[in-house]
Amino acid sequence: MDISGSKLNANATLPSKAYVQKHTNTHQSVSHNNISISSLASKLRGAQQAIDRKQLNQLTQSWTQQNNPTTKHISQKAVGSAKREFEKLSQQQLEIIALDPSGTFSDSEKLAAYQMWHMHDQNVQTEFKRDAVKMDSDIDAKALFKQSLDTHYEGFSSLGKLMVSNQYKEQALSQFASNITRLERDTTVGSVQSNKYYALMVEDLFGGHEPDVRSNVDGMSLSNLNTHPYEFLTKEDRNLLSEMYQYGEQNNVDFKFIHQFANDLGNYRKHNDGKLLSNFNQGHFDEHGHQLTVQFTKKDQATITDLLASDALSASSIDKGFISFITEPGTSALSHQGSFQFLQHMVEVTAETDPSIPAREFSKFHSPANVSERYIMTKSDTVVNKPEPDVVCKNGHCEVTDKGRENGVTLEQSSQNFEFSAVLNSTSIDALIQQRMNAETQQNAWYKWLANK
């Protein structure tokens, strides 16, 4: 993302230190991804103080020459990690991070903040477009969108206005007008409606520029890992989503429900229709040897049970393979983003049957407050014991254990490295294999901590 066009207005005033203190204190008691938010609050105060000390023309030079986070050295993995850390921050806090001239925040953190700020701004613009296209004429639609955009821009903080280019409003208006003009070329009402909502889908999910369908034949290549799940959505998926947007607009459904459904479906496509993902419930253990099992919440499981038993499922146009994947806890409980209640609703709508849950229940999307609202993790009462090793090493010093001596293992005295002086006998090999395999299921139960010892 090129941010070199972001402007710094010489007449802009910067937010006060008290403002930053106010907005950082609310996060000090929260911990996310094992990162202390109190530490983040301290960094925010440091970045604000650096902004206060800078002359605006110096801030411009620092931003465009030194701290432009579009350079190739930035790790996308680091950007993703920063986004998870910043997901609870306000727009104003993201502005402080993105415009930090002091080096308090890294380039990857600044890029993450910049992208998150603009993603939120695009979501706001989408709501303006959603309201505008309801107008009877294109002239009225353009006028309403311009009015909403003007009010939105005037509400930007001083730093917020530095996050966008001088052509911010002109570009947004031009893009909206272009989409409207494209729809005018269609001759039939049905065609206009279809293209209208397809364009809305492209605008909302892809920022107005629809990419080609990304192939998943390369598996989890580095390129695919860094590609958003939306890009793996097939043409059929995108047509289905455009119909969802039409239904959502007509029934006042929060588009966030569609975003999360699209993310889950795209993630399924990204992993070769789920084939590249293993089932968590088939051999994961904690550090003590308890087998872990993940399940859906009682509410979600009840919805899934009703969905899989309903007649609507066979008549729905939603991919049955995806539904089978997303309703299996071992493959989706940890990763799914969408609402199972909304999934059931759309299965019934696309099957043209009466919905079990009315559309008004989806007027506002609420993110889960914690993981317990997304899934339940349990562990077995029994413990799989680690096999005793033949040799143990600590601080570079290695010793043969009693088990190793029984197996005829000795260490070569002239070297720090050890060698087996005897080939492992068949009895010891069989014992390892028995530890490695689940006697009942014959499935591999080799746990991670074995490789770490």
Short mmCIF file of C-alpha atoms in Angstrom, two decimals:
data_model
loop_
_atom_site.label_atom_id
_atom_site.label_comp_id
_atom_site.label_asym_id
_atom_site.label_seq_id
_atom_site.Cartn_x
_atom_site.Cartn_y
_atom_site.Cartn_z
CA MET A 1 0.00 0.00 0.00
CA ASP A 2 1.48 3.29 -1.09
CA ILE A 3 1.12 5.92 1.60
CA SER A 4 3.48 8.45 0.15
CA GLY A 5 0.48 10.61 -0.78
CA SER A 6 -0.57 11.11 2.82
CA LYS A 7 -0.49 14.81 3.53
CA LEU A 8 0.59 16.96 6.43
CA ASN A 9 -1.27 20.21 6.68
CA ALA A 10 0.96 22.99 8.00
CA ASN A 11 -2.06 24.51 9.78
CA ALA A 12 -3.05 21.29 11.54
CA THR A 13 -2.97 21.15 15.32
CA LEU A 14 -1.83 18.05 17.10
CA PRO A 15 -3.83 16.31 19.86
CA SER A 16 -2.79 17.07 23.39
CA LYS A 17 -0.91 14.75 25.72
CA ALA A 18 -4.00 14.62 27.92
CA TYR A 19 -5.97 13.26 24.98
CA VAL A 20 -3.52 10.40 24.51
CA GLN A 21 -3.50 9.72 28.27
CA LYS A 22 -7.29 9.49 28.22
CA HIS A 23 -7.37 7.01 25.37
CA THR A 24 -4.49 4.86 26.57
CA ASN A 25 -5.64 4.38 30.14
CA THR A 26 -8.74 2.49 29.01
CA HIS A 27 -6.53 -0.29 27.68
CA GLN A 28 -3.98 -0.63 30.41
CA SER A 29 -5.68 -3.51 32.20
CA VAL A 30 -6.16 -5.64 29.07
CA SER A 31 -3.76 -8.28 27.78
CA HIS A 32 -3.92 -9.55 24.18
CA ASN A 33 -1.78 -12.25 22.58
CA ASN A 34 0.48 -12.27 25.65
CA ILE A 35 1.42 -8.64 25.03
CA SER A 36 1.00 -6.13 27.84
CA ILE A 37 -1.30 -3.29 26.87
CA SER A 38 0.26 -1.15 29.60
CA SER A 39 3.48 -1.40 27.58
CA LEU A 40 1.57 -0.37 24.47
CA ALA A 41 0.09 2.60 26.32
CA SER A 42 3.60 3.67 27.32
CA LYS A 43 4.73 3.47 23.70
CA LEU A 44 1.72 5.53 22.62
CA ARG A 45 2.63 8.25 25.09
CA GLY A 46 6.21 8.20 23.85
CA ALA A 47 5.10 8.52 20.22
CA GLN A 48 2.77 11.39 21.10
CA GLN A 49 5.55 13.21 22.91
CA ALA A 50 7.79 12.78 19.87
CA ILE A 51 5.06 14.24 17.65
CA ASP A 52 4.69 17.17 20.05
CA ARG A 53 8.43 17.89 19.82
CA LYS A 54 8.51 17.83 16.05
CA GLN A 55 7.98 20.81 13.82
CA LEU A 56 5.35 19.89 11.22
CA ASN A 57 7.74 20.36 8.32
CA GLN A 58 10.19 18.02 10.08
CA LEU A 59 7.40 15.51 10.59
CA THR A 60 6.71 15.66 6.87
CA GLN A 61 10.36 14.97 6.06
CA SER A 62 10.58 12.17 8.60
CA TRP A 63 7.43 10.55 7.26
CA THR A 64 8.21 10.68 3.59
CA GLN A 65 11.94 9.92 3.71
CA GLN A 66 12.58 7.73 6.74
CA ASN A 67 9.38 6.25 8.08
CA ASN A 68 7.46 5.39 4.93
CA PRO A 69 6.44 1.83 5.76
CA THR A 70 6.05 0.61 2.18
CA THR A 71 9.59 -0.62 1.76
CA LYS A 72 10.21 -4.22 0.81
CA HIS A 73 12.02 -5.12 4.04
CA ILE A 74 8.80 -5.20 6.05
CA SER A 75 7.67 -8.69 7.05
CA GLN A 76 3.99 -9.40 6.40
CA LYS A 77 4.09 -11.78 9.35
CA ALA A 78 5.20 -8.91 11.59
CA VAL A 79 2.43 -6.71 10.16
CA GLY A 80 -0.14 -9.39 10.90
CA SER A 81 1.13 -9.77 14.46
CA ALA A 82 0.92 -6.02 14.99
CA LYS A 83 -2.65 -5.95 13.70
CA ARG A 84 -3.66 -8.54 16.29
CA GLU A 85 -2.02 -6.42 18.98
CA PHE A 86 -3.77 -3.25 17.81
CA GLU A 87 -7.25 -4.64 17.11
CA LYS A 88 -8.81 -2.96 20.19
CA LEU A 89 -7.30 0.47 19.53
CA SER A 90 -9.26 3.52 18.46
CA GLN A 91 -8.78 5.38 15.19
CA GLN A 92 -6.97 8.17 17.05
CA GLN A 93 -4.50 5.75 18.60
CA LEU A 94 -3.83 4.16 15.20
CA GLU A 95 -3.06 7.64 13.85
CA ILE A 96 -0.43 8.21 16.56
CA ILE A 97 1.25 4.90 15.73
CA ALA A 98 1.17 5.41 11.96
CA LEU A 99 2.57 8.94 12.22
CA ASP A 100 5.17 8.21 14.90
CA PRO A 101 8.41 10.00 13.87
CA SER A 102 10.60 8.71 16.70
CA GLY A 103 11.11 5.03 16.01
CA THR A 104 9.09 4.09 19.09
CA PHE A 105 7.02 1.93 16.75
CA SER A 106 8.60 -0.18 14.03
CA ASP A 107 7.82 0.19 10.33
CA SER A 108 5.74 -2.98 10.41
CA GLU A 109 3.70 -1.59 13.33
CA LYS A 110 3.18 1.72 11.51
CA LEU A 111 2.08 -0.07 8.35
CA ALA A 112 -0.31 -2.25 10.37
CA ALA A 113 -1.84 0.83 12.02
CA TYR A 114 -2.12 2.62 8.68
CA GLN A 115 -3.86 -0.31 7.02
CA MET A 116 -6.25 -0.82 9.95
CA TRP A 117 -7.15 2.86 9.95
CA HIS A 118 -7.95 2.80 6.25
CA MET A 119 -9.87 -0.48 6.53
CA HIS A 120 -12.15 1.15 9.09
CA ASP A 121 -12.49 4.21 6.86
CA GLN A 122 -13.46 2.00 3.91
CA ASN A 123 -16.11 0.33 6.05
CA VAL A 124 -17.57 3.74 6.86
CA GLN A 125 -17.59 4.67 3.16
CA THR A 126 -19.32 1.40 2.35
CA GLU A 127 -22.16 2.33 4.69
CA PHE A 128 -22.47 5.68 2.89
CA LYS A 129 -22.66 3.88 -0.46
CA ARG A 130 -25.15 1.40 0.89
CA ASP A 131 -27.49 4.26 1.83
CA ALA A 132 -26.82 6.24 -1.36
CA VAL A 133 -27.71 3.45 -3.82
CA LYS A 134 -31.19 3.27 -2.29
CA MET A 135 -32.00 6.66 -3.85
CA ASP A 136 -34.36 6.74 -6.81
CA SER A 137 -31.96 8.53 -9.15
CA ASP A 138 -28.21 8.46 -9.73
CA ILE A 139 -28.06 12.23 -9.20
CA ASP A 140 -29.63 11.89 -5.76
CA ALA A 141 -27.35 8.95 -4.96
CA LYS A 142 -24.22 10.93 -5.81
CA ALA A 143 -25.47 13.95 -3.87
CA LEU A 144 -26.18 11.91 -0.74
CA PHE A 145 -22.81 10.17 -0.91
CA LYS A 146 -21.01 13.51 -1.28
CA GLN A 147 -22.87 14.99 1.66
CA SER A 148 -22.06 11.99 3.87
CA LEU A 149 -18.40 12.03 2.78
CA ASP A 150 -18.02 15.78 3.46
CA THR A 151 -19.41 15.38 6.98
CA HIS A 152 -17.19 12.36 7.58
CA TYR A 153 -14.03 14.18 6.47
CA GLU A 154 -14.78 17.24 8.59
CA GLY A 155 -15.02 14.91 11.60
CA PHE A 156 -11.42 13.72 11.14
CA SER A 157 -8.98 14.64 13.87
CA SER A 158 -5.98 16.75 12.89
CA LEU A 159 -3.82 13.64 12.65
CA GLY A 160 -6.59 11.85 10.80
CA LYS A 161 -6.42 14.39 8.00
CA LEU A 162 -2.71 13.65 7.71
CA MET A 163 -3.51 10.00 7.01
CA VAL A 164 -5.11 10.72 3.64
CA SER A 165 -4.06 12.47 0.46
CA ASN A 166 -5.21 15.87 -0.74
CA GLN A 167 -7.39 14.05 -3.29
CA TYR A 168 -9.16 11.90 -0.68
CA LYS A 169 -12.69 13.19 -1.27
CA GLU A 170 -12.25 13.62 -5.02
CA GLN A 171 -11.04 10.04 -5.43
CA ALA A 172 -13.86 8.58 -3.36
CA LEU A 173 -16.49 10.60 -5.24
CA SER A 174 -14.99 9.67 -8.60
CA GLN A 175 -14.94 5.98 -7.76
CA PHE A 176 -18.55 6.03 -6.56
CA ALA A 177 -19.67 7.93 -9.66
CA SER A 178 -17.82 5.44 -11.86
CA ASN A 179 -19.63 2.52 -10.26
CA ILE A 180 -22.98 4.22 -10.74
CA THR A 181 -22.18 5.00 -14.40
CA ARG A 182 -21.20 1.38 -15.00
CA LEU A 183 -24.59 0.25 -13.78
CA GLU A 184 -26.37 2.69 -16.11
CA ARG A 185 -25.09 0.76 -19.15
CA ASP A 186 -27.39 -2.19 -18.34
CA THR A 187 -30.78 -2.19 -20.03
CA THR A 188 -32.99 -4.47 -17.94
CA VAL A 189 -34.10 -3.95 -14.35
CA GLY A 190 -32.95 -7.44 -13.35
CA SER A 191 -29.54 -6.89 -14.90
CA VAL A 192 -29.18 -3.52 -13.19
CA GLN A 193 -30.07 -5.02 -9.82
CA SER A 194 -27.69 -7.95 -10.30
CA ASN A 195 -24.77 -5.75 -11.35
CA LYS A 196 -25.57 -3.20 -8.68
CA TYR A 197 -25.11 -5.70 -5.86
CA TYR A 198 -22.16 -7.40 -7.50
CA ALA A 199 -20.50 -3.98 -7.65
CA LEU A 200 -21.40 -3.42 -4.00
CA MET A 201 -19.81 -6.77 -3.12
CA VAL A 202 -16.63 -5.87 -5.02
CA GLU A 203 -16.50 -2.47 -3.37
CA ASP A 204 -17.04 -3.84 0.13
CA LEU A 205 -14.77 -6.90 0.01
CA PHE A 206 -12.10 -5.84 -2.48
CA GLY A 207 -12.06 -2.06 -2.18
CA GLY A 208 -13.58 -1.59 -5.66
CA HIS A 209 -10.97 -3.58 -7.61
CA GLU A 210 -11.91 -7.23 -8.07
CA PRO A 211 -8.87 -9.53 -8.32
CA ASP A 212 -8.73 -12.70 -10.38
CA VAL A 213 -9.66 -15.90 -8.58
CA ARG A 214 -6.51 -17.06 -6.83
CA SER A 215 -5.49 -20.68 -7.51
CA ASN A 216 -4.87 -22.98 -4.57
CA VAL A 217 -2.95 -25.57 -6.62
CA ASP A 218 0.34 -24.43 -5.05
CA GLY A 219 -0.92 -25.36 -1.60
CA MET A 220 0.39 -23.26 1.24
CA SER A 221 3.15 -21.55 -0.72
CA LEU A 222 4.62 -18.34 0.70
CA SER A 223 2.64 -16.39 -1.86
CA ASN A 224 -0.62 -18.05 -0.87
CA LEU A 225 0.08 -17.66 2.84
CA ASN A 226 0.32 -13.88 2.38
CA THR A 227 -2.86 -13.68 0.28
CA HIS A 228 -6.22 -12.74 1.82
CA PRO A 229 -8.85 -15.51 1.80
CA TYR A 230 -11.24 -13.30 -0.21
CA GLU A 231 -9.03 -13.68 -3.28
CA PHE A 232 -9.59 -17.46 -3.33
CA LEU A 233 -13.37 -17.06 -3.64
CA THR A 234 -14.57 -18.61 -6.89
CA LYS A 235 -16.86 -16.87 -9.38
CA GLU A 236 -19.76 -18.90 -8.03
CA ASP A 237 -18.85 -17.82 -4.49
CA ARG A 238 -18.77 -14.16 -5.54
CA ASN A 239 -22.14 -14.41 -7.26
CA LEU A 240 -23.57 -15.99 -4.11
CA LEU A 241 -22.13 -13.19 -2.00
CA SER A 242 -23.60 -10.52 -4.29
CA GLU A 243 -27.02 -12.11 -3.69
CA MET A 244 -26.31 -11.97 0.04
CA TYR A 245 -25.56 -8.27 -0.26
CA GLN A 246 -28.88 -7.74 -2.00
CA TYR A 247 -30.69 -9.68 0.70
CA GLY A 248 -28.69 -7.88 3.40
CA GLU A 249 -29.55 -4.43 2.11
CA GLN A 250 -33.23 -5.22 1.71
CA ASN A 251 -33.48 -6.73 5.20
CA ASN A 252 -31.15 -4.38 7.10
CA VAL A 253 -28.55 -7.06 7.79
CA ASP A 254 -25.21 -5.86 9.15
CA PHE A 255 -22.70 -6.49 6.35
CA LYS A 256 -20.22 -7.71 8.96
CA PHE A 257 -22.10 -11.03 8.96
CA ILE A 258 -21.39 -11.32 5.22
CA HIS A 259 -17.74 -10.32 5.70
CA GLN A 260 -17.21 -13.14 8.20
CA PHE A 261 -19.06 -15.67 6.05
CA ALA A 262 -16.89 -14.67 3.08
CA ASN A 263 -13.74 -15.01 5.20
CA ASP A 264 -14.68 -18.54 6.32
CA LEU A 265 -15.59 -19.58 2.77
CA GLY A 266 -12.40 -18.01 1.37
CA ASN A 267 -10.28 -19.76 4.01
CA TYR A 268 -11.88 -23.07 2.98
CA ARG A 269 -11.00 -22.39 -0.69
CA LYS A 270 -7.51 -21.19 0.23
CA HIS A 271 -6.73 -24.55 1.82
CA ASN A 272 -7.81 -26.53 -1.26
CA ASP A 273 -11.40 -26.87 -0.07
CA GLY A 274 -10.18 -27.73 3.42
CA LYS A 275 -7.98 -30.64 2.32
CA LEU A 276 -4.78 -28.98 3.56
CA LEU A 277 -6.06 -28.59 7.12
CA SER A 278 -5.78 -31.38 9.68
CA ASN A 279 -8.38 -32.26 12.28
CA PHE A 280 -7.32 -30.83 15.64
CA ASN A 281 -9.16 -33.58 17.51
CA GLN A 282 -7.02 -36.31 16.00
CA GLY A 283 -3.93 -36.17 18.16
CA HIS A 284 -3.17 -32.87 19.94
CA PHE A 285 -1.78 -32.95 23.49
CA ASP A 286 -0.82 -30.41 26.12
CA GLU A 287 2.60 -30.27 27.73
CA HIS A 288 1.56 -32.80 30.39
CA GLY A 289 0.33 -35.42 27.92
CA HIS A 290 -3.43 -34.77 28.19
CA GLN A 291 -5.18 -35.18 24.84
CA LEU A 292 -6.99 -31.97 23.81
CA THR A 293 -10.43 -31.83 22.22
CA VAL A 294 -12.14 -28.76 20.82
CA GLN A 295 -15.93 -28.41 20.60
CA PHE A 296 -18.43 -25.77 19.57
CA THR A 297 -20.36 -23.85 22.21
CA LYS A 298 -23.72 -25.30 23.23
CA LYS A 299 -25.53 -22.56 21.31
CA ASP A 300 -23.57 -23.12 18.12
CA GLN A 301 -23.79 -26.91 18.36
CA ALA A 302 -27.57 -26.72 18.73
CA THR A 303 -27.75 -24.53 15.63
CA ILE A 304 -25.46 -26.87 13.68
CA THR A 305 -27.55 -29.91 14.68
CA ASP A 306 -30.72 -28.22 13.42
CA LEU A 307 -29.00 -27.11 10.22
CA LEU A 308 -27.63 -30.54 9.31
CA ALA A 309 -31.01 -32.15 9.98
CA SER A 310 -33.03 -29.62 7.97
CA ASP A 311 -34.56 -30.21 4.53
CA ALA A 312 -33.28 -26.79 3.47
CA LEU A 313 -29.69 -28.00 3.35
CA SER A 314 -30.11 -30.09 0.20
CA ALA A 315 -31.97 -27.27 -1.60
CA SER A 316 -29.52 -24.49 -0.68
CA SER A 317 -27.02 -23.12 -3.21
CA ILE A 318 -24.31 -22.84 -0.52
CA ASP A 319 -21.48 -25.32 -1.09
CA LYS A 320 -22.25 -28.55 0.81
CA GLY A 321 -18.55 -29.36 1.14
CA PHE A 322 -18.00 -26.03 2.87
CA ILE A 323 -20.92 -26.64 5.22
CA SER A 324 -19.53 -30.08 6.10
CA PHE A 325 -16.12 -28.52 6.78
CA ILE A 326 -17.32 -25.54 8.79
CA THR A 327 -19.64 -27.63 10.99
CA GLU A 328 -16.87 -30.08 12.01
CA PRO A 329 -15.32 -28.81 15.28
CA GLY A 330 -11.92 -30.38 14.64
CA THR A 331 -11.46 -28.42 11.40
CA SER A 332 -13.21 -25.11 12.10
CA ALA A 333 -13.93 -24.45 15.78
CA LEU A 334 -10.60 -22.70 16.32
CA SER A 335 -10.57 -20.71 13.08
CA HIS A 336 -14.14 -19.85 12.09
CA GLN A 337 -15.10 -16.18 12.20
CA GLY A 338 -18.73 -16.26 11.11
CA SER A 339 -22.04 -16.79 12.86
CA PHE A 340 -23.56 -20.27 12.64
CA GLN A 341 -26.96 -18.70 13.20
CA PHE A 342 -26.44 -16.50 10.14
CA LEU A 343 -25.20 -19.52 8.17
CA GLN A 344 -28.37 -21.42 9.03
CA HIS A 345 -30.44 -18.36 8.10
CA MET A 346 -28.80 -18.03 4.68
CA VAL A 347 -29.08 -21.76 3.99
CA GLU A 348 -32.82 -21.44 4.57
CA VAL A 349 -33.12 -18.22 2.56
CA THR A 350 -31.26 -19.65 -0.44
CA ALA A 351 -33.41 -22.79 -0.19
CA GLU A 352 -36.49 -20.53 -0.24
CA THR A 353 -37.84 -21.88 3.04
CA ASP A 354 -39.03 -19.94 6.06
CA PRO A 355 -36.04 -18.94 8.22
CA SER A 356 -35.84 -20.36 11.73
CA ILE A 357 -34.37 -17.04 12.92
CA PRO A 358 -35.80 -13.72 11.64
CA ALA A 359 -33.56 -11.34 9.68
CA ARG A 360 -33.93 -8.63 12.33
CA GLU A 361 -31.68 -10.71 14.60
CA PHE A 362 -28.78 -9.88 12.26
CA SER A 363 -29.11 -6.09 12.25
CA LYS A 364 -25.98 -5.72 14.40
CA PHE A 365 -22.92 -7.95 14.47
CA HIS A 366 -21.36 -8.56 17.88
CA SER A 367 -17.84 -9.97 18.05
CA PRO A 368 -17.23 -12.71 20.66
CA ALA A 369 -16.04 -11.16 23.90
CA ASN A 370 -13.68 -14.06 24.60
CA VAL A 371 -12.71 -17.49 23.30
CA SER A 372 -15.32 -19.22 25.47
CA GLU A 373 -17.97 -17.68 23.20
CA ARG A 374 -16.26 -19.25 20.15
CA TYR A 375 -15.28 -22.75 21.27
CA ILE A 376 -14.77 -25.06 24.25
CA MET A 377 -11.43 -26.78 24.88
CA THR A 378 -11.29 -29.88 27.06
CA LYS A 379 -8.51 -32.30 27.99
CA SER A 380 -8.55 -35.98 28.78
CA ASP A 381 -8.30 -37.32 32.33
CA THR A 382 -5.72 -39.86 31.27
CA VAL A 383 -2.13 -38.89 30.52
CA VAL A 384 0.09 -40.31 27.83
CA ASN A 385 3.49 -40.66 29.49
CA LYS A 386 6.64 -39.55 27.74
CA PRO A 387 9.05 -42.43 27.01
CA GLU A 388 12.22 -42.13 29.07
CA PRO A 389 15.12 -41.03 26.84
CA ASP A 390 18.37 -42.98 26.49
CA VAL A 391 20.49 -39.84 26.88
CA VAL A 392 19.84 -36.49 28.58
CA CYS A 393 21.87 -33.34 27.97
CA LYS A 394 22.04 -30.16 30.02
CA ASN A 395 24.31 -27.17 29.42
CA GLY A 396 26.30 -29.17 26.91
CA HIS A 397 26.89 -32.12 29.27
CA CYS A 398 25.28 -35.42 28.25
CA GLU A 399 24.66 -38.53 30.36
CA VAL A 400 23.24 -41.96 29.63
CA THR A 401 20.08 -42.73 31.63
CA ASP A 402 19.28 -46.04 33.29
CA LYS A 403 17.01 -46.78 30.34
CA GLY A 404 19.88 -46.03 27.95
CA ARG A 405 22.26 -48.32 29.82
CA GLU A 406 19.66 -51.09 29.62
CA ASN A 407 19.59 -50.54 25.86
CA GLY A 408 23.38 -50.73 25.62
CA VAL A 409 23.96 -47.03 24.89
CA THR A 410 27.32 -45.44 25.81
CA LEU A 411 28.92 -42.09 25.08
CA GLU A 412 32.25 -41.66 23.32
CA GLN A 413 34.54 -40.02 25.89
CA SER A 414 36.74 -38.14 23.41
CA SER A 415 33.89 -36.09 22.00
CA GLN A 416 31.13 -33.90 23.34
CA ASN A 417 28.85 -35.56 20.85
CA PHE A 418 27.50 -38.96 21.73
CA GLU A 419 27.23 -42.02 19.53
CA PHE A 420 25.27 -45.20 19.98
CA SER A 421 27.74 -48.02 20.65
CA ALA A 422 25.02 -50.58 20.13
CA VAL A 423 22.16 -50.77 17.70
CA LEU A 424 18.81 -50.39 19.40
CA ASN A 425 17.33 -53.80 19.88
CA SER A 426 13.92 -54.76 18.57
CA THR A 427 12.35 -54.64 22.02
CA SER A 428 13.19 -50.95 22.53
CA ILE A 429 11.99 -50.06 19.03
CA ASP A 430 8.68 -51.83 19.62
CA ALA A 431 8.29 -49.93 22.89
CA LEU A 432 8.76 -46.61 21.12
CA ILE A 433 6.25 -47.54 18.43
CA GLN A 434 3.70 -48.50 21.05
CA GLN A 435 4.17 -45.12 22.71
CA ARG A 436 3.79 -43.45 19.34
CA MET A 437 0.56 -45.09 18.21
CA ASN A 438 -2.88 -44.92 19.78
CA ALA A 439 -3.70 -48.56 20.50
CA GLU A 440 -7.43 -48.08 19.88
CA THR A 441 -7.46 -45.87 16.78
CA GLN A 442 -4.02 -46.72 15.35
CA GLN A 443 -3.59 -43.00 14.66
CA ASN A 444 -0.33 -41.14 15.11
CA ALA A 445 -0.23 -39.64 18.58
CA TRP A 446 3.31 -38.28 18.54
CA TYR A 447 3.14 -35.13 20.61
CA LYS A 448 5.04 -31.94 20.02
CA TRP A 449 7.04 -32.05 23.21
CA LEU A 450 8.84 -35.19 22.07
CA ALA A 451 10.51 -33.22 19.29
CA ASN A 452 11.42 -30.46 21.70
CA LYS A 453 13.31 -32.63 24.19
#
